[in-house]
PDB file of C-alpha atoms and ligand atoms in Angstrom:
ATOM      1  CA  MET T   1       8.839   2.410   4.717  1.00 53.00           C
ATOM      2  CA  PRO T   2       5.115   1.956   5.538  1.00 57.00           C
ATOM      3  CA  GLY T   3       3.580   4.301   8.102  1.00 53.00           C
ATOM      4  CA  PRO T   4       2.835   2.778  11.506  1.00 56.00           C
ATOM      5  CA  ASN T   5      -0.859   2.515  10.583  1.00 67.00           C
ATOM      6  CA  ALA T   6      -0.056  -0.018   7.829  1.00 92.00           C
ATOM      7  CA  SER T   7       0.721  -2.424  10.673  1.00 97.00           C
ATOM      8  CA  PHE T   8      -1.884  -3.881  12.999  1.00 98.00           C
ATOM      9  CA  ILE T   9      -0.714  -3.452  16.568  1.00 98.00           C
ATOM     10  CA  ASP T  10      -3.973  -2.248  18.133  1.00 98.00           C
ATOM     11  CA  PHE T  11      -7.242  -0.553  17.141  1.00 98.00           C
ATOM     12  CA  LYS T  12      -5.829   2.995  17.143  1.00 96.00           C
ATOM     13  CA  PHE T  13      -6.278   3.429  13.377  1.00 95.00           C
ATOM     14  CA  TRP T  14      -9.551   1.475  13.123  1.00 98.00           C
ATOM     15  CA  ASN T  15     -13.165   2.570  12.931  1.00 98.00           C
ATOM     16  CA  THR T  16     -16.509   0.779  12.690  1.00 98.00           C
ATOM     17  CA  ALA T  17     -16.521   0.756   8.880  1.00 98.00           C
ATOM     18  CA  LYS T  18     -13.061  -0.844   8.751  1.00 98.00           C
ATOM     19  CA  VAL T  19     -14.107  -3.643  11.145  1.00 98.00           C
ATOM     20  CA  GLN T  20     -17.330  -4.308   9.228  1.00 98.00           C
ATOM     21  CA  SER T  21     -15.495  -4.289   5.910  1.00 98.00           C
ATOM     22  CA  LEU T  22     -13.084  -6.899   7.287  1.00 98.00           C
ATOM     23  CA  PHE T  23     -15.993  -8.997   8.587  1.00 98.00           C
ATOM     24  CA  ALA T  24     -17.738  -8.803   5.198  1.00 98.00           C
ATOM     25  CA  LYS T  25     -14.578 -10.057   3.527  1.00 97.00           C
ATOM     26  CA  ALA T  26     -14.200 -12.834   6.129  1.00 98.00           C
ATOM     27  CA  ARG T  27     -17.835 -13.861   5.541  1.00 97.00           C
ATOM     28  CA  GLU T  28     -17.230 -14.028   1.799  1.00 96.00           C
ATOM     29  CA  ILE T  29     -14.076 -16.127   2.286  1.00 95.00           C
ATOM     30  CA  GLU T  30     -15.975 -18.363   4.728  1.00 96.00           C
ATOM     31  CA  SER T  31     -18.928 -18.961   2.423  1.00 94.00           C
ATOM     32  CA  HIS T  32     -16.632 -19.733  -0.515  1.00 91.00           C
ATOM     33  CA  TRP T  33     -14.589 -22.099   1.652  1.00 88.00           C
ATOM     34  CA  PHE T  34     -17.618 -24.091   2.741  1.00 84.00           C
ATOM     35  CA  SER T  35     -19.031 -24.199  -0.771  1.00 82.00           C
ATOM     36  CA  GLY T  36     -15.736 -25.659  -2.047  1.00 75.00           C
ATOM     37  CA  ARG T  37     -14.765 -22.558  -4.053  1.00 69.00           C
ATOM     38  CA  PRO T  38     -11.883 -21.060  -2.058  1.00 63.00           C
ATOM     39  CA  VAL T  39     -10.828 -17.553  -3.102  1.00 60.00           C
ATOM     40  CA  GLY T  40      -7.819 -15.384  -2.478  1.00 55.00           C
ATOM     41  CA  ALA T  41      -4.730 -17.342  -3.442  1.00 54.00           C
ATOM     42  CA  ASP T  42      -4.600 -16.186  -7.031  1.00 55.00           C
ATOM     43  CA  SER T  43      -4.516 -12.464  -6.316  1.00 58.00           C
ATOM     44  CA  LEU T  44      -1.497 -12.338  -3.985  1.00 68.00           C
ATOM     45  CA  ARG T  45       2.099 -11.967  -5.143  1.00 73.00           C
ATOM     46  CA  PRO T  46       3.517 -15.320  -6.401  1.00 77.00           C
ATOM     47  CA  GLY T  47       6.335 -16.549  -4.171  1.00 85.00           C
ATOM     48  CA  GLY T  48       5.287 -14.185  -1.368  1.00 93.00           C
ATOM     49  CA  THR T  49       5.959 -15.225   2.204  1.00 96.00           C
ATOM     50  CA  ALA T  50       4.672 -14.286   5.651  1.00 97.00           C
ATOM     51  CA  ALA T  51       7.028 -14.495   8.637  1.00 98.00           C
ATOM     52  CA  LEU T  52       5.469 -16.037  11.750  1.00 98.00           C
ATOM     53  CA  LEU T  53       7.659 -15.129  14.714  1.00 98.00           C
ATOM     54  CA  PHE T  54       6.306 -16.545  17.955  1.00 97.00           C
ATOM     55  CA  PHE T  55       8.595 -15.699  20.868  1.00 97.00           C
ATOM     56  CA  GLU T  56       5.941 -16.884  23.365  1.00 94.00           C
ATOM     57  CA  ALA T  57       4.010 -20.164  23.343  1.00 94.00           C
ATOM     58  CA  SER T  58       1.003 -20.558  21.064  1.00 96.00           C
ATOM     59  CA  THR T  59      -1.084 -23.303  19.511  1.00 97.00           C
ATOM     60  CA  ARG T  60      -4.214 -21.655  18.082  1.00 98.00           C
ATOM     61  CA  THR T  61      -2.909 -18.296  16.890  1.00 98.00           C
ATOM     62  CA  ARG T  62       0.201 -19.670  15.263  1.00 98.00           C
ATOM     63  CA  MET T  63      -1.581 -22.498  13.455  1.00 98.00           C
ATOM     64  CA  SER T  64      -4.480 -20.230  12.544  1.00 98.00           C
ATOM     65  CA  PHE T  65      -2.152 -17.729  10.848  1.00 98.00           C
ATOM     66  CA  GLU T  66      -0.279 -20.619   9.245  1.00 97.00           C
ATOM     67  CA  THR T  67      -3.535 -22.037   7.865  1.00 97.00           C
ATOM     68  CA  ALA T  68      -4.596 -18.581   6.664  1.00 97.00           C
ATOM     69  CA  CYS T  69      -1.248 -18.195   4.835  1.00 96.00           C
ATOM     70  CA  HIS T  70      -1.591 -21.577   3.121  1.00 94.00           C
ATOM     71  CA  ARG T  71      -5.130 -20.772   2.000  1.00 93.00           C
ATOM     72  CA  LEU T  72      -3.925 -17.425   0.590  1.00 93.00           C
ATOM     73  CA  GLY T  73      -0.978 -18.985  -1.233  1.00 92.00           C
ATOM     74  CA  LEU T  74       1.533 -17.236   1.044  1.00 94.00           C
ATOM     75  CA  GLY T  75       4.472 -19.343   2.193  1.00 94.00           C
ATOM     76  CA  PRO T  76       4.598 -19.246   6.004  1.00 94.00           C
ATOM     77  CA  LEU T  77       8.154 -18.763   7.301  1.00 95.00           C
ATOM     78  CA  VAL T  78       7.841 -20.056  10.855  1.00 95.00           C
ATOM     79  CA  LEU T  79      10.554 -19.342  13.414  1.00 93.00           C
ATOM     80  CA  ASP T  80      10.347 -22.171  15.923  1.00 83.00           C
ATOM     81  CA  THR T  81      11.603 -20.546  19.102  1.00 86.00           C
ATOM     82  CA  GLY T  82      11.210 -23.825  21.004  1.00 82.00           C
ATOM     83  CA  GLY T  83      14.878 -24.631  20.286  1.00 83.00           C
ATOM     84  CA  GLY T  84      17.598 -24.397  17.672  1.00 89.00           C
ATOM     85  CA  THR T  85      17.457 -20.671  16.894  1.00 94.00           C
ATOM     86  CA  SER T  86      20.079 -17.993  17.464  1.00 95.00           C
ATOM     87  CA  LEU T  87      18.051 -16.733  20.427  1.00 95.00           C
ATOM     88  CA  GLU T  88      19.990 -19.461  22.251  1.00 94.00           C
ATOM     89  CA  LYS T  89      23.220 -17.674  21.272  1.00 95.00           C
ATOM     90  CA  GLY T  90      21.975 -14.446  22.785  1.00 95.00           C
ATOM     91  CA  GLU T  91      20.412 -12.783  19.739  1.00 96.00           C
ATOM     92  CA  THR T  92      17.663 -10.416  20.842  1.00 97.00           C
ATOM     93  CA  VAL T  93      14.036 -10.625  19.749  1.00 97.00           C
ATOM     94  CA  GLU T  94      14.420  -7.230  18.062  1.00 97.00           C
ATOM     95  CA  ASP T  95      17.493  -8.364  16.061  1.00 97.00           C
ATOM     96  CA  SER T  96      15.691 -11.563  15.096  1.00 97.00           C
ATOM     97  CA  ILE T  97      12.777  -9.527  13.718  1.00 97.00           C
ATOM     98  CA  LEU T  98      15.114  -7.176  11.799  1.00 98.00           C
ATOM     99  CA  ASN T  99      17.030 -10.081  10.246  1.00 98.00           C
ATOM    100  CA  ILE T 100      13.958 -12.005   9.173  1.00 97.00           C
ATOM    101  CA  ALA T 101      12.406  -8.810   7.806  1.00 97.00           C
ATOM    102  CA  ALA T 102      15.549  -8.495   5.646  1.00 98.00           C
ATOM    103  CA  MET T 103      14.355 -11.643   3.828  1.00 97.00           C
ATOM    104  CA  ASN T 104      11.455  -9.540   2.535  1.00 96.00           C
ATOM    105  CA  PRO T 105       8.354 -11.377   3.705  1.00 97.00           C
ATOM    106  CA  LEU T 106       5.188  -9.496   2.735  1.00 96.00           C
ATOM    107  CA  VAL T 107       4.097  -9.303   6.376  1.00 97.00           C
ATOM    108  CA  VAL T 108       5.640 -10.087   9.786  1.00 98.00           C
ATOM    109  CA  ILE T 109       3.347 -11.696  12.374  1.00 98.00           C
ATOM    110  CA  VAL T 110       4.720 -11.499  15.922  1.00 98.00           C
ATOM    111  CA  ARG T 111       3.855 -12.877  19.346  1.00 98.00           C
ATOM    112  CA  CYS T 112       6.119 -11.522  22.062  1.00 97.00           C
ATOM    113  CA  GLY T 113       6.313 -10.347  25.662  1.00 96.00           C
ATOM    114  CA  ASN T 114       5.686  -6.889  27.101  1.00 96.00           C
ATOM    115  CA  ALA T 115       9.408  -6.056  27.069  1.00 97.00           C
ATOM    116  CA  VAL T 116       9.593  -5.932  23.257  1.00 98.00           C
ATOM    117  CA  ASP T 117       8.805  -2.530  21.702  1.00 98.00           C
ATOM    118  CA  LEU T 118       6.547  -3.967  19.009  1.00 98.00           C
ATOM    119  CA  GLU T 119       5.135  -0.562  18.110  1.00 97.00           C
ATOM    120  CA  GLY T 120       8.687   0.789  17.715  1.00 97.00           C
ATOM    121  CA  MET T 121       9.582  -2.142  15.433  1.00 98.00           C
ATOM    122  CA  THR T 122       6.961  -0.938  12.925  1.00 97.00           C
ATOM    123  CA  LYS T 123       9.220   2.058  12.203  1.00 97.00           C
ATOM    124  CA  LEU T 124      12.301  -0.115  11.648  1.00 97.00           C
ATOM    125  CA  ILE T 125      11.117  -2.583   9.020  1.00 98.00           C
ATOM    126  CA  PRO T 126       9.582  -1.902   5.609  1.00 96.00           C
ATOM    127  CA  MET T 127       6.635  -4.322   5.779  1.00 97.00           C
ATOM    128  CA  PRO T 128       3.586  -4.340   8.084  1.00 97.00           C
ATOM    129  CA  ILE T 129       3.659  -6.089  11.456  1.00 98.00           C
ATOM    130  CA  VAL T 130       0.652  -7.939  12.866  1.00 98.00           C
ATOM    131  CA  ASN T 131       0.351  -8.245  16.637  1.00 98.00           C
ATOM    132  CA  ALA T 132      -0.392 -11.922  17.331  1.00 98.00           C
ATOM    133  CA  GLY T 133      -0.423 -11.447  21.123  1.00 98.00           C
ATOM    134  CA  TRP T 134       1.826  -8.892  22.834  1.00 98.00           C
ATOM    135  CA  GLY T 135       2.392  -9.562  26.538  1.00 96.00           C
ATOM    136  CA  TRP T 136      -0.769  -8.371  28.222  1.00 94.00           C
ATOM    137  CA  LYS T 137      -0.955  -5.253  26.034  1.00 97.00           C
ATOM    138  CA  GLY T 138      -3.237  -6.664  23.340  1.00 98.00           C
ATOM    139  CA  HIS T 139      -4.318  -9.514  21.075  1.00 98.00           C
ATOM    140  CA  PRO T 140      -6.390  -7.679  18.477  1.00 98.00           C
ATOM    141  CA  THR T 141      -6.956 -10.545  16.022  1.00 98.00           C
ATOM    142  CA  GLN T 142      -8.396 -12.616  18.899  1.00 98.00           C
ATOM    143  CA  ALA T 143     -10.820  -9.805  19.764  1.00 98.00           C
ATOM    144  CA  LEU T 144     -11.826  -9.564  16.097  1.00 99.00           C
ATOM    145  CA  LEU T 145     -12.494 -13.270  15.777  1.00 99.00           C
ATOM    146  CA  ASP T 146     -14.484 -13.240  19.032  1.00 98.00           C
ATOM    147  CA  ALA T 147     -16.663 -10.384  17.788  1.00 99.00           C
ATOM    148  CA  TYR T 148     -17.018 -12.029  14.363  1.00 98.00           C
ATOM    149  CA  THR T 149     -18.225 -15.221  16.086  1.00 98.00           C
ATOM    150  CA  LEU T 150     -20.740 -13.281  18.188  1.00 98.00           C
ATOM    151  CA  GLN T 151     -21.946 -11.225  15.228  1.00 98.00           C
ATOM    152  CA  LYS T 152     -22.603 -14.401  13.238  1.00 97.00           C
ATOM    153  CA  THR T 153     -25.181 -15.443  15.826  1.00 97.00           C
ATOM    154  CA  TRP T 154     -26.519 -12.028  16.765  1.00 98.00           C
ATOM    155  CA  GLY T 155     -26.461 -10.250  13.408  1.00 98.00           C
ATOM    156  CA  SER T 156     -25.022  -7.236  15.229  1.00 98.00           C
ATOM    157  CA  CYS T 157     -23.055  -6.740  18.436  1.00 98.00           C
ATOM    158  CA  ALA T 158     -24.614  -3.304  19.010  1.00 98.00           C
ATOM    159  CA  GLY T 159     -26.309  -3.029  22.391  1.00 98.00           C
ATOM    160  CA  LYS T 160     -25.127  -6.462  23.542  1.00 98.00           C
ATOM    161  CA  LYS T 161     -23.554  -7.114  26.939  1.00 98.00           C
ATOM    162  CA  VAL T 162     -20.370  -9.165  27.174  1.00 98.00           C
ATOM    163  CA  LEU T 163     -19.068 -10.317  30.553  1.00 98.00           C
ATOM    164  CA  ILE T 164     -15.319 -11.084  30.600  1.00 98.00           C
ATOM    165  CA  VAL T 165     -14.403 -13.282  33.528  1.00 98.00           C
ATOM    166  CA  GLY T 166     -11.249 -14.166  35.409  1.00 95.00           C
ATOM    167  CA  ASP T 167      -7.689 -12.944  35.047  1.00 93.00           C
ATOM    168  CA  ILE T 168      -8.488  -9.586  33.429  1.00 96.00           C
ATOM    169  CA  ARG T 169      -5.243  -8.005  34.655  1.00 94.00           C
ATOM    170  CA  HIS T 170      -3.010 -10.300  32.609  1.00 93.00           C
ATOM    171  CA  SER T 171      -5.333 -10.661  29.640  1.00 96.00           C
ATOM    172  CA  ARG T 172      -4.309  -9.201  26.301  1.00 97.00           C
ATOM    173  CA  VAL T 173      -7.670 -10.441  25.009  1.00 98.00           C
ATOM    174  CA  ALA T 174      -9.612  -8.317  27.521  1.00 98.00           C
ATOM    175  CA  ALA T 175      -7.326  -5.364  26.757  1.00 98.00           C
ATOM    176  CA  SER T 176      -8.205  -5.579  23.064  1.00 98.00           C
ATOM    177  CA  HIS T 177     -11.945  -5.960  23.728  1.00 98.00           C
ATOM    178  CA  PHE T 178     -11.937  -2.706  25.696  1.00 98.00           C
ATOM    179  CA  HIS T 179     -10.826  -0.995  22.459  1.00 98.00           C
ATOM    180  CA  LEU T 180     -12.932  -2.974  19.979  1.00 98.00           C
ATOM    181  CA  ALA T 181     -16.213  -2.780  21.961  1.00 98.00           C
ATOM    182  CA  PRO T 182     -16.853   0.942  21.309  1.00 98.00           C
ATOM    183  CA  LEU T 183     -16.347   0.385  17.562  1.00 98.00           C
ATOM    184  CA  LEU T 184     -19.043  -2.302  17.462  1.00 98.00           C
ATOM    185  CA  GLY T 185     -21.318  -0.964  20.201  1.00 98.00           C
ATOM    186  CA  TYR T 186     -21.194  -3.783  22.737  1.00 98.00           C
ATOM    187  CA  GLU T 187     -20.653  -3.203  26.447  1.00 98.00           C
ATOM    188  CA  VAL T 188     -17.885  -5.035  28.296  1.00 98.00           C
ATOM    189  CA  ALA T 189     -18.216  -5.744  32.012  1.00 98.00           C
ATOM    190  CA  VAL T 190     -15.864  -7.844  34.102  1.00 98.00           C
ATOM    191  CA  ALA T 191     -16.002 -10.354  36.942  1.00 98.00           C
ATOM    192  CA  GLY T 192     -13.031 -11.814  38.738  1.00 95.00           C
ATOM    193  CA  PRO T 193     -10.971 -11.896  41.913  1.00 92.00           C
ATOM    194  CA  ALA T 194     -10.133  -8.311  43.008  1.00 91.00           C
ATOM    195  CA  PRO T 195      -6.332  -8.711  42.623  1.00 88.00           C
ATOM    196  CA  LEU T 196      -6.825  -9.852  39.027  1.00 92.00           C
ATOM    197  CA  LEU T 197      -9.044  -7.028  37.778  1.00 94.00           C
ATOM    198  CA  GLY T 198      -6.163  -4.620  37.089  1.00 91.00           C
ATOM    199  CA  ASP T 199      -6.693  -1.078  35.798  1.00 94.00           C
ATOM    200  CA  LEU T 200     -10.057  -0.987  34.062  1.00 97.00           C
ATOM    201  CA  PRO T 201     -11.194   1.700  31.612  1.00 96.00           C
ATOM    202  CA  ALA T 202     -13.263   4.394  33.354  1.00 96.00           C
ATOM    203  CA  GLY T 203     -16.913   3.404  33.741  1.00 96.00           C
ATOM    204  CA  THR T 204     -16.356  -0.346  33.304  1.00 98.00           C
ATOM    205  CA  ARG T 205     -18.966  -2.305  35.248  1.00 98.00           C
ATOM    206  CA  SER T 206     -17.444  -4.879  37.578  1.00 98.00           C
ATOM    207  CA  PHE T 207     -19.301  -7.782  39.237  1.00 97.00           C
ATOM    208  CA  SER T 208     -17.835  -9.217  42.439  1.00 94.00           C
ATOM    209  CA  ASN T 209     -20.608 -11.819  42.290  1.00 96.00           C
ATOM    210  CA  PHE T 210     -20.174 -13.973  39.194  1.00 98.00           C
ATOM    211  CA  ASP T 211     -23.766 -15.258  39.212  1.00 98.00           C
ATOM    212  CA  GLU T 212     -25.081 -11.690  39.139  1.00 98.00           C
ATOM    213  CA  GLY T 213     -22.858 -10.959  36.158  1.00 98.00           C
ATOM    214  CA  LEU T 214     -24.058 -14.089  34.388  1.00 98.00           C
ATOM    215  CA  ARG T 215     -27.686 -13.044  34.768  1.00 98.00           C
ATOM    216  CA  TRP T 216     -26.807  -9.639  33.235  1.00 98.00           C
ATOM    217  CA  CYS T 217     -24.933 -10.773  30.114  1.00 98.00           C
ATOM    218  CA  ASP T 218     -25.677 -11.802  26.530  1.00 98.00           C
ATOM    219  CA  ALA T 219     -22.298 -13.542  26.274  1.00 98.00           C
ATOM    220  CA  VAL T 220     -19.802 -14.707  28.857  1.00 98.00           C
ATOM    221  CA  MET T 221     -16.141 -14.879  27.906  1.00 98.00           C
ATOM    222  CA  MET T 222     -14.095 -17.004  30.269  1.00 98.00           C
ATOM    223  CA  LEU T 223     -10.348 -16.335  30.424  1.00 97.00           C
ATOM    224  CA  ARG T 224      -7.441 -18.550  31.323  1.00 92.00           C
ATOM    225  CA  PHE T 225      -6.010 -17.857  34.755  1.00 86.00           C
ATOM    226  CA  GLN T 226      -2.377 -17.110  33.865  1.00 82.00           C
ATOM    227  CA  PHE T 227      -0.747 -18.689  36.901  1.00 76.00           C
ATOM    228  CA  GLU T 228       2.685 -18.308  35.261  1.00 75.00           C
ATOM    229  CA  ARG T 229       2.321 -14.495  35.389  1.00 73.00           C
ATOM    230  CA  HIS T 230       1.089 -14.336  39.022  1.00 76.00           C
ATOM    231  CA  THR T 231       3.640 -12.871  41.393  1.00 74.00           C
ATOM    232  CA  GLY T 232       3.695 -12.401  45.181  1.00 68.00           C
ATOM    233  CA  ASP T 233       0.713 -10.030  45.292  1.00 70.00           C
ATOM    234  CA  VAL T 234      -1.624 -12.675  43.834  1.00 67.00           C
ATOM    235  CA  GLN T 235      -2.133 -15.649  46.122  1.00 71.00           C
ATOM    236  CA  LEU T 236      -5.100 -17.498  44.654  1.00 76.00           C
ATOM    237  CA  GLN T 237      -5.696 -21.216  44.788  1.00 79.00           C
ATOM    238  CA  PRO T 238      -7.324 -22.983  41.811  1.00 78.00           C
ATOM    239  CA  GLU T 239     -10.061 -24.318  44.160  1.00 84.00           C
ATOM    240  CA  GLU T 240     -11.008 -20.789  45.257  1.00 84.00           C
ATOM    241  CA  ILE T 241     -11.052 -19.551  41.646  1.00 85.00           C
ATOM    242  CA  LYS T 242     -13.159 -22.503  40.603  1.00 88.00           C
ATOM    243  CA  ARG T 243     -15.680 -21.944  43.410  1.00 93.00           C
ATOM    244  CA  ASN T 244     -16.100 -18.193  42.887  1.00 95.00           C
ATOM    245  CA  PHE T 245     -15.398 -17.640  39.192  1.00 96.00           C
ATOM    246  CA  GLY T 246     -15.528 -21.050  37.492  1.00 96.00           C
ATOM    247  CA  LEU T 247     -18.116 -21.939  34.840  1.00 98.00           C
ATOM    248  CA  HIS T 248     -18.983 -25.517  35.702  1.00 96.00           C
ATOM    249  CA  ALA T 249     -21.956 -27.881  35.394  1.00 97.00           C
ATOM    250  CA  SER T 250     -23.550 -26.542  38.592  1.00 96.00           C
ATOM    251  CA  ARG T 251     -23.414 -22.939  37.326  1.00 97.00           C
ATOM    252  CA  LEU T 252     -24.644 -23.544  33.765  1.00 98.00           C
ATOM    253  CA  PRO T 253     -28.338 -23.061  34.711  1.00 98.00           C
ATOM    254  CA  THR T 254     -27.486 -19.479  35.742  1.00 98.00           C
ATOM    255  CA  VAL T 255     -26.273 -18.645  32.210  1.00 98.00           C
ATOM    256  CA  PRO T 256     -29.233 -17.052  30.346  1.00 98.00           C
ATOM    257  CA  LYS T 257     -30.712 -19.553  27.886  1.00 97.00           C
ATOM    258  CA  ASP T 258     -29.807 -17.494  24.803  1.00 97.00           C
ATOM    259  CA  ALA T 259     -26.397 -16.343  26.041  1.00 98.00           C
ATOM    260  CA  LEU T 260     -23.206 -17.504  24.336  1.00 98.00           C
ATOM    261  CA  ILE T 261     -20.127 -18.920  26.061  1.00 98.00           C
ATOM    262  CA  LEU T 262     -16.642 -18.096  24.766  1.00 98.00           C
ATOM    263  CA  HIS T 263     -13.041 -18.758  25.771  1.00 98.00           C
ATOM    264  CA  PRO T 264      -9.994 -17.711  23.697  1.00 98.00           C
ATOM    265  CA  GLY T 265      -8.112 -20.830  24.826  1.00 97.00           C
ATOM    266  CA  PRO T 266      -6.136 -22.545  26.099  1.00 96.00           C
ATOM    267  CA  VAL T 267      -8.508 -23.670  28.861  1.00 95.00           C
ATOM    268  CA  ASN T 268      -7.361 -24.663  32.347  1.00 91.00           C
ATOM    269  CA  HIS T 269      -9.703 -27.667  32.488  1.00 92.00           C
ATOM    270  CA  GLY T 270     -11.563 -27.865  35.782  1.00 91.00           C
ATOM    271  CA  VAL T 271     -10.469 -24.371  36.866  1.00 91.00           C
ATOM    272  CA  GLU T 272     -12.259 -21.658  34.877  1.00 93.00           C
ATOM    273  CA  MET T 273     -14.302 -24.149  32.808  1.00 96.00           C
ATOM    274  CA  ASP T 274     -15.112 -27.825  32.899  1.00 95.00           C
ATOM    275  CA  SER T 275     -16.065 -30.346  30.229  1.00 97.00           C
ATOM    276  CA  ALA T 276     -19.798 -29.766  30.798  1.00 98.00           C
ATOM    277  CA  ALA T 277     -19.408 -26.044  30.039  1.00 98.00           C
ATOM    278  CA  LEU T 278     -17.315 -26.793  26.954  1.00 98.00           C
ATOM    279  CA  ALA T 279     -19.931 -29.266  25.706  1.00 98.00           C
ATOM    280  CA  ASP T 280     -22.882 -26.917  26.381  1.00 98.00           C
ATOM    281  CA  SER T 281     -24.924 -26.027  23.281  1.00 98.00           C
ATOM    282  CA  ARG T 282     -24.324 -22.306  23.962  1.00 98.00           C
ATOM    283  CA  CYS T 283     -20.549 -22.752  23.884  1.00 98.00           C
ATOM    284  CA  ARG T 284     -18.766 -21.336  20.802  1.00 98.00           C
ATOM    285  CA  VAL T 285     -15.155 -22.142  21.717  1.00 98.00           C
ATOM    286  CA  LEU T 286     -14.362 -24.253  18.653  1.00 98.00           C
ATOM    287  CA  GLN T 287     -16.380 -21.970  16.361  1.00 98.00           C
ATOM    288  CA  GLN T 288     -14.087 -19.164  17.561  1.00 98.00           C
ATOM    289  CA  VAL T 289     -11.120 -21.143  16.262  1.00 98.00           C
ATOM    290  CA  THR T 290     -12.812 -21.836  12.928  1.00 98.00           C
ATOM    291  CA  SER T 291     -13.763 -18.163  12.564  1.00 98.00           C
ATOM    292  CA  GLY T 292     -10.212 -17.129  13.405  1.00 98.00           C
ATOM    293  CA  VAL T 293      -8.805 -18.515  10.175  1.00 98.00           C
ATOM    294  CA  PHE T 294     -11.332 -16.632   8.018  1.00 98.00           C
ATOM    295  CA  VAL T 295     -10.795 -13.391   9.914  1.00 98.00           C
ATOM    296  CA  ARG T 296      -6.999 -13.706   9.630  1.00 98.00           C
ATOM    297  CA  GLN T 297      -7.239 -14.617   5.932  1.00 97.00           C
ATOM    298  CA  ALA T 298      -9.317 -11.481   5.376  1.00 97.00           C
ATOM    299  CA  LEU T 299      -6.881  -9.372   7.408  1.00 98.00           C
ATOM    300  CA  LEU T 300      -3.739 -10.609   5.637  1.00 97.00           C
ATOM    301  CA  HIS T 301      -5.348 -10.333   2.219  1.00 95.00           C
ATOM    302  CA  THR T 302      -6.423  -6.752   2.948  1.00 95.00           C
ATOM    303  CA  MET T 303      -3.025  -5.762   4.311  1.00 94.00           C
ATOM    304  CA  ILE T 304      -1.082  -7.284   1.452  1.00 91.00           C
ATOM    305  CA  GLU T 305      -3.363  -5.963  -1.264  1.00 84.00           C
ATOM    306  CA  GLY T 306      -3.257  -2.582   0.470  1.00 67.00           C
ATOM    307  CA  LYS T 307      -7.045  -2.268   0.438  1.00 46.00           C
ATOM    308  CA  SER T 308      -9.404  -1.970   3.378  1.00 40.00           C
TER     309      SER T 308
HETATM  310  N1   CP N 401      -6.121 -17.764  21.897  1.00 58.01           N
HETATM  311  C1   CP N 401      -4.795 -17.869  21.800  1.00 58.01           C
HETATM  312  O1   CP N 401      -4.073 -16.885  21.620  1.00 58.01           O
HETATM  313  O2   CP N 401      -4.334 -19.153  21.919  1.00 58.01           O
HETATM  314  P1   CP N 401      -2.804 -19.572  21.741  1.00 58.01           P
HETATM  315  O3   CP N 401      -2.039 -18.992  22.910  1.00 58.01           O
HETATM  316  O4   CP N 401      -2.797 -21.072  21.734  1.00 58.01           O
HETATM  317  O5   CP N 401      -2.322 -18.970  20.453  1.00 58.01           O
END
């Protein structure tokens, strides 16, 4: 049985050297990919599989891991929870994970809600688990690919200022950046409607005025407003969000000329971002997606080879 630190649930067992080693590997995989000399597939176990268990909706993360598996020569075993699984017969998420783990994939990649004890599952199955988005607790591979994308432009994230904007309270991406930022030396500040800021780490700078925050930052990361998770205490209209915390054509001149614009996706078009912001030369949204495959390839390769 692997120890819990063989899995990747959060950044608890990570340090700066481990992140930079992963990024170096991702850079190597990326440069080989673009020069037409892909690496990796030959060194993994022949016939090995990776289970992709997505109990919540996903486009990018699921397909990114699937692409990474194909490029590494790992067969992706994808559980399509959209219909036709035994979840419909009342099987629990935990039992589903245990049963698929019994098929001996080399790694189990899971997206699930807050109610699942993902950390606890790492003690119940013999192979590592990767958190591919866990409720609003964390989405560590998204934070890694964001930082990798920023580091590609900046050379280093140390000393940089990243403004995360919008629905911080329900954002697993923001949660993971609060843990990754100290490892790479960037500062995270937030801007958003007061009811959607949630519990912030002590000392986190918060801008009630979005334009002020924009003038402060080196990168602005817009988040999706997760209307499906808003309950009675959050009564915000898309128009109000758009006016106060939307990055639209009229606000683009306020973004510093060298600042970068990110969004983990999916975007609520016309709410937190519009087409002009997505088409802006400072926007890295699609580069984030491209980077994500290299970062996940590097992560899976490292985990399966047992080297960091
Ligand atoms: N960024 C992200 O997690 O997107 P998906 O929900 O589409 O996977």
